[in-house]
């Protein structure tokens, strides 16, 4: 059984004894050797470095003549042993000197620069590039994430828990509050950050790596550390093999060569190892959920082993919750501090949209941020934020950083457009991103890209609308998926399909053994799309006066020419719905019908006023939903 690393323990691996001696001797020599007055300081150095007492006495004697006594044997056995120690110390001098020269020559600074360059731009994987949309720099649009302390490992002291909660409730960039305390609080040296897809976990790690790489950690009162940002999906096959490299080897042989401009970088052979042993590193391991399920036990063992070896350094792991929670008992990752990324609040959404639009307008103006450019950016941001806050489904989507990025990109592509009229295109792009583009960009092994996953979900959504279901228990869900998969002649198991839709696309979510779409608007959109593709408009006619179907009908109307739908609604007395369909469509409606609808405008306004009056009087109007028990 894999033993969970304890951040309060001293790590198993230390600098070699010869290097500890050499490091101390070098510091003494640099001050002019050891005289009688310096013996006290010399002894203090040895005590601080935990060198065994016998060796301390031996080397103090050697220190009077800079190691000459090592070659002056008391007898043949001592001569052999001291000669070997002299060689080890000499090699230790070489390594220490090599690392010192690396610092003097700025090789370390070159590494920092290379790591920063790798994180410089703000890119959301899987989102297509569009004309007139510039890729901003990360630091120009980064908004600090709020982290919530989900839990600590059992057994940690109550003061650790209280301190973490105190830090989490303070203002500012929460991750930096932890990093600057890690030296004194070992519990903060092992952190796992959990969140669903698109919540900015990777972006947060890139921000940390970039900040350290640019030597800007001082503004957060954090100590200087060497950042190593490792994407687990890049190294999962290497780590999961029978004899994987250790962390210093992985950094030296694979991570460093993968960085921009790394061909000009020549680091000392033990540079990464020494950084890790001295506690001068922050190791960021991104995407445990992107490791294949069969590989996770081996990868978990490897990570535990590295944290145990290099316990003085900081380790930050990111993962989606299910992959982290559903680990084998025998090979389990349990990092000391567990944090959850919270939804974006209104202020965070405002900050991101304003920063993003200012970047776009500045780039479009040739890099200038003059008052007129700022005014245009502020106007566009304000218009979008007003639309987001005015519609609950958009507000809910905008709590996710990735989806907010999609919304703001979409808004810039269609300047001045009302998002309700473009909802279908937005939902279409979100589904495409979650089911195909993002898994492909992250090189995930998934059957979602090998089947018509969206059509299966469309069939499911329409069935749920007909049954008036928002949630389904797992057995019933699997029955429906079996039916849908057979209809599409897919040979995939319903259990595998369901698990991957939940874990990878997250269009379906699990709540206590029941399943629902991530938002009801996705269910309504997918059902409307299925009706449009199957040309089943007549099915909607009987639901014109049913609030449960209203949004589905509107989403259907934006995907077809709604002339026949609007006529039928008017004939059945659903004039309010007919006018809404006319308002939200971007297609040309029959001229005579358009004139008739415009004439109805006053009637519709009176109807809406009457409904509002009734709502205020009775308090009714809440959408009715039915949750199935077993069928």
mmCIF file of N, CA and C in Angstrom, residues 190-255:
data_model
loop_
_atom_site.group_PDB
_atom_site.id
_atom_site.type_symbol
_atom_site.label_atom_id
_atom_site.label_comp_id
_atom_site.label_asym_id
_atom_site.label_seq_id
_atom_site.Cartn_x
_atom_site.Cartn_y
_atom_site.Cartn_z
ATOM 1 N N UNK A 190 1.862 20.853 0.045
ATOM 2 C CA UNK A 190 1.207 19.856 -0.802
ATOM 3 C C UNK A 190 -0.242 20.278 -0.983
ATOM 4 N N UNK A 191 -0.556 20.806 -2.154
ATOM 5 C CA UNK A 191 -1.875 21.386 -2.419
ATOM 6 C C UNK A 191 -2.484 20.702 -3.636
ATOM 7 N N UNK A 192 -3.755 20.334 -3.534
ATOM 8 C CA UNK A 192 -4.494 19.878 -4.711
ATOM 9 C C UNK A 192 -5.629 20.870 -4.951
ATOM 10 N N UNK A 193 -5.752 21.307 -6.193
ATOM 11 C CA UNK A 193 -6.797 22.252 -6.588
ATOM 12 C C UNK A 193 -7.803 21.496 -7.446
ATOM 13 N N UNK A 194 -9.044 21.437 -6.983
ATOM 14 C CA UNK A 194 -10.093 20.669 -7.647
ATOM 15 C C UNK A 194 -11.125 21.603 -8.269
ATOM 16 N N UNK A 195 -11.579 21.260 -9.464
ATOM 17 C CA UNK A 195 -12.644 22.021 -10.125
ATOM 18 C C UNK A 195 -13.067 21.257 -11.364
ATOM 19 N N UNK A 196 -14.264 21.545 -11.828
ATOM 20 C CA UNK A 196 -14.731 20.963 -13.082
ATOM 21 C C UNK A 196 -14.010 21.631 -14.243
ATOM 22 N N UNK A 197 -14.206 21.085 -15.423
ATOM 23 C CA UNK A 197 -13.509 21.602 -16.597
ATOM 24 C C UNK A 197 -13.842 23.058 -16.874
ATOM 25 N N UNK A 198 -12.837 23.806 -17.310
ATOM 26 C CA UNK A 198 -13.062 25.191 -17.686
ATOM 27 C C UNK A 198 -13.023 26.176 -16.547
ATOM 28 N N UNK A 199 -12.684 25.730 -15.342
ATOM 29 C CA UNK A 199 -12.681 26.627 -14.188
ATOM 30 C C UNK A 199 -11.339 27.304 -13.945
ATOM 31 N N UNK A 200 -10.403 27.174 -14.866
ATOM 32 C CA UNK A 200 -9.180 27.968 -14.793
ATOM 33 C C UNK A 200 -8.047 27.351 -14.007
ATOM 34 N N UNK A 201 -8.064 26.028 -13.822
ATOM 35 C CA UNK A 201 -6.987 25.383 -13.050
ATOM 36 C C UNK A 201 -5.644 25.533 -13.758
ATOM 37 N N UNK A 202 -5.619 25.217 -15.050
ATOM 38 C CA UNK A 202 -4.369 25.329 -15.818
ATOM 39 C C UNK A 202 -3.910 26.779 -15.887
ATOM 40 N N UNK A 203 -4.851 27.685 -16.102
ATOM 41 C CA UNK A 203 -4.510 29.109 -16.175
ATOM 42 C C UNK A 203 -3.898 29.595 -14.866
ATOM 43 N N UNK A 204 -4.412 29.117 -13.745
ATOM 44 C CA UNK A 204 -3.858 29.503 -12.444
ATOM 45 C C UNK A 204 -2.410 29.043 -12.313
ATOM 46 N N UNK A 205 -2.114 27.808 -12.714
ATOM 47 C CA UNK A 205 -0.738 27.309 -12.639
ATOM 48 C C UNK A 205 0.174 28.092 -13.579
ATOM 49 N N UNK A 206 -0.323 28.434 -14.753
ATOM 50 C CA UNK A 206 0.485 29.233 -15.680
ATOM 51 C C UNK A 206 0.775 30.609 -15.091
ATOM 52 N N UNK A 207 -0.200 31.163 -14.412
ATOM 53 C CA UNK A 207 0.004 32.460 -13.749
ATOM 54 C C UNK A 207 1.109 32.356 -12.698
ATOM 55 N N UNK A 208 1.093 31.299 -11.907
ATOM 56 C CA UNK A 208 2.133 31.104 -10.884
ATOM 57 C C UNK A 208 3.496 30.961 -11.542
ATOM 58 N N UNK A 209 3.582 30.099 -12.565
ATOM 59 C CA UNK A 209 4.860 29.866 -13.245
ATOM 60 C C UNK A 209 5.367 31.145 -13.901
ATOM 61 N N UNK A 210 4.468 31.893 -14.517
ATOM 62 C CA UNK A 210 4.869 33.143 -15.181
ATOM 63 C C UNK A 210 5.356 34.165 -14.152
ATOM 64 N N UNK A 211 4.655 34.267 -13.041
ATOM 65 C CA UNK A 211 5.028 35.239 -12.007
ATOM 66 C C UNK A 211 6.414 34.944 -11.457
ATOM 67 N N UNK A 212 6.689 33.681 -11.144
ATOM 68 C CA UNK A 212 8.027 33.304 -10.670
ATOM 69 C C UNK A 212 9.061 33.483 -11.777
ATOM 70 N N UNK A 213 8.687 33.102 -12.992
ATOM 71 C CA UNK A 213 9.627 33.220 -14.105
ATOM 72 C C UNK A 213 10.055 34.651 -14.361
ATOM 73 N N UNK A 214 9.147 35.590 -14.152
ATOM 74 C CA UNK A 214 9.448 37.005 -14.357
ATOM 75 C C UNK A 214 9.930 37.684 -13.071
ATOM 76 N N UNK A 215 10.138 36.908 -12.024
ATOM 77 C CA UNK A 215 10.634 37.421 -10.741
ATOM 78 C C UNK A 215 9.711 38.504 -10.177
ATOM 79 N N UNK A 216 8.398 38.256 -10.279
ATOM 80 C CA UNK A 216 7.409 39.220 -9.798
ATOM 81 C C UNK A 216 6.703 38.751 -8.528
ATOM 82 N N UNK A 217 7.198 37.658 -7.934
ATOM 83 C CA UNK A 217 6.537 37.117 -6.748
ATOM 84 C C UNK A 217 6.643 38.056 -5.551
ATOM 85 N N UNK A 218 7.553 39.011 -5.608
ATOM 86 C CA UNK A 218 7.730 39.945 -4.501
ATOM 87 C C UNK A 218 6.486 40.760 -4.207
ATOM 88 N N UNK A 219 5.688 41.045 -5.226
ATOM 89 C CA UNK A 219 4.491 41.853 -4.982
ATOM 90 C C UNK A 219 3.441 41.082 -4.182
ATOM 91 N N UNK A 220 3.621 39.763 -4.082
ATOM 92 C CA UNK A 220 2.736 38.951 -3.239
ATOM 93 C C UNK A 220 3.425 38.535 -1.936
ATOM 94 N N UNK A 221 4.622 39.113 -1.691
ATOM 95 C CA UNK A 221 5.412 38.811 -0.492
ATOM 96 C C UNK A 221 5.774 37.331 -0.418
ATOM 97 N N UNK A 222 5.942 36.710 -1.567
ATOM 98 C CA UNK A 222 6.310 35.292 -1.623
ATOM 99 C C UNK A 222 7.805 35.161 -1.866
ATOM 100 N N UNK A 223 8.450 34.119 -1.344
ATOM 101 C CA UNK A 223 9.893 33.932 -1.542
ATOM 102 C C UNK A 223 10.212 33.524 -2.968
ATOM 103 N N UNK A 224 11.454 33.745 -3.359
ATOM 104 C CA UNK A 224 11.924 33.361 -4.692
ATOM 105 C C UNK A 224 12.018 31.838 -4.776
ATOM 106 N N UNK A 225 11.297 31.234 -5.712
ATOM 107 C CA UNK A 225 11.332 29.795 -5.937
ATOM 108 C C UNK A 225 11.487 29.526 -7.427
ATOM 109 N N UNK A 226 11.936 28.329 -7.755
ATOM 110 C CA UNK A 226 12.093 27.930 -9.151
ATOM 111 C C UNK A 226 10.847 27.173 -9.595
ATOM 112 N N UNK A 227 10.129 27.668 -10.613
ATOM 113 C CA UNK A 227 8.882 27.011 -11.019
ATOM 114 C C UNK A 227 9.114 25.909 -12.050
ATOM 115 N N UNK A 228 8.446 24.783 -11.857
ATOM 116 C CA UNK A 228 8.445 23.693 -12.832
ATOM 117 C C UNK A 228 6.984 23.339 -13.113
ATOM 118 N N UNK A 229 6.484 23.716 -14.284
ATOM 119 C CA UNK A 229 5.096 23.427 -14.661
ATOM 120 C C UNK A 229 5.076 22.221 -15.594
ATOM 121 N N UNK A 230 4.547 21.105 -15.106
ATOM 122 C CA UNK A 230 4.541 19.845 -15.852
ATOM 123 C C UNK A 230 3.103 19.450 -16.174
ATOM 124 N N UNK A 231 2.785 19.331 -17.466
ATOM 125 C CA UNK A 231 1.474 18.860 -17.897
ATOM 126 C C UNK A 231 1.478 17.332 -17.858
ATOM 127 N N UNK A 232 0.683 16.750 -16.987
ATOM 128 C CA UNK A 232 0.735 15.302 -16.801
ATOM 129 C C UNK A 232 0.356 14.541 -18.068
ATOM 130 N N UNK A 233 -0.485 15.131 -18.912
ATOM 131 C CA UNK A 233 -0.850 14.411 -20.135
ATOM 132 C C UNK A 233 0.347 14.227 -21.066
ATOM 133 N N UNK A 234 1.344 15.117 -20.949
ATOM 134 C CA UNK A 234 2.546 14.995 -21.780
ATOM 135 C C UNK A 234 3.466 13.891 -21.283
ATOM 136 N N UNK A 235 3.442 13.636 -19.987
ATOM 137 C CA UNK A 235 4.422 12.720 -19.392
ATOM 138 C C UNK A 235 3.788 11.470 -18.777
ATOM 139 N N UNK A 236 2.478 11.283 -18.962
ATOM 140 C CA UNK A 236 1.794 10.162 -18.306
ATOM 141 C C UNK A 236 2.352 8.809 -18.742
ATOM 142 N N UNK A 237 2.675 8.656 -20.040
ATOM 143 C CA UNK A 237 3.204 7.374 -20.513
ATOM 144 C C UNK A 237 4.581 7.095 -19.921
ATOM 145 N N UNK A 238 5.394 8.133 -19.805
ATOM 146 C CA UNK A 238 6.744 7.980 -19.248
ATOM 147 C C UNK A 238 6.670 7.653 -17.761
ATOM 148 N N UNK A 239 5.813 8.361 -17.044
ATOM 149 C CA UNK A 239 5.708 8.163 -15.596
ATOM 150 C C UNK A 239 5.118 6.797 -15.261
ATOM 151 N N UNK A 240 4.188 6.318 -16.105
ATOM 152 C CA UNK A 240 3.488 5.067 -15.810
ATOM 153 C C UNK A 240 4.280 3.824 -16.191
ATOM 154 N N UNK A 241 5.430 3.984 -16.838
ATOM 155 C CA UNK A 241 6.199 2.806 -17.237
ATOM 156 C C UNK A 241 6.832 2.133 -16.018
ATOM 157 N N UNK A 242 7.383 0.935 -16.247
ATOM 158 C CA UNK A 242 7.885 0.120 -15.136
ATOM 159 C C UNK A 242 9.017 0.798 -14.364
ATOM 160 N N UNK A 243 9.928 1.427 -15.074
ATOM 161 C CA UNK A 243 11.047 2.117 -14.424
ATOM 162 C C UNK A 243 11.047 3.582 -14.873
ATOM 163 N N UNK A 244 10.193 4.384 -14.273
ATOM 164 C CA UNK A 244 10.082 5.782 -14.696
ATOM 165 C C UNK A 244 11.265 6.604 -14.215
ATOM 166 N N UNK A 245 11.544 7.712 -14.871
ATOM 167 C CA UNK A 245 12.580 8.624 -14.363
ATOM 168 C C UNK A 245 12.092 9.272 -13.076
ATOM 169 N N UNK A 246 13.030 9.697 -12.232
ATOM 170 C CA UNK A 246 12.605 10.459 -11.062
ATOM 171 C C UNK A 246 12.331 11.897 -11.484
ATOM 172 N N UNK A 247 11.879 12.707 -10.549
ATOM 173 C CA UNK A 247 11.471 14.073 -10.885
ATOM 174 C C UNK A 247 12.615 14.907 -11.461
ATOM 175 N N UNK A 248 13.815 14.915 -10.859
ATOM 176 C CA UNK A 248 14.908 15.690 -11.460
ATOM 177 C C UNK A 248 15.229 15.240 -12.885
ATOM 178 N N UNK A 249 15.186 13.933 -13.136
ATOM 179 C CA UNK A 249 15.461 13.430 -14.487
ATOM 180 C C UNK A 249 14.372 13.862 -15.457
ATOM 181 N N UNK A 250 13.118 13.808 -15.016
ATOM 182 C CA UNK A 250 12.012 14.231 -15.880
ATOM 183 C C UNK A 250 12.139 15.709 -16.233
ATOM 184 N N UNK A 251 12.505 16.515 -15.243
ATOM 185 C CA UNK A 251 12.675 17.952 -15.482
ATOM 186 C C UNK A 251 13.829 18.202 -16.446
ATOM 187 N N UNK A 252 14.966 17.562 -16.177
ATOM 188 C CA UNK A 252 16.185 17.817 -16.957
ATOM 189 C C UNK A 252 16.093 17.264 -18.370
ATOM 190 N N UNK A 253 15.575 16.044 -18.497
ATOM 191 C CA UNK A 253 15.599 15.354 -19.783
ATOM 192 C C UNK A 253 14.404 15.670 -20.674
ATOM 193 N N UNK A 254 13.272 16.065 -20.080
ATOM 194 C CA UNK A 254 12.070 16.252 -20.896
ATOM 195 C C UNK A 254 11.440 17.639 -20.768
ATOM 196 N N UNK A 255 11.304 18.127 -19.525
ATOM 197 C CA UNK A 255 10.631 19.417 -19.357
ATOM 198 C C UNK A 255 11.456 20.574 -19.912
#
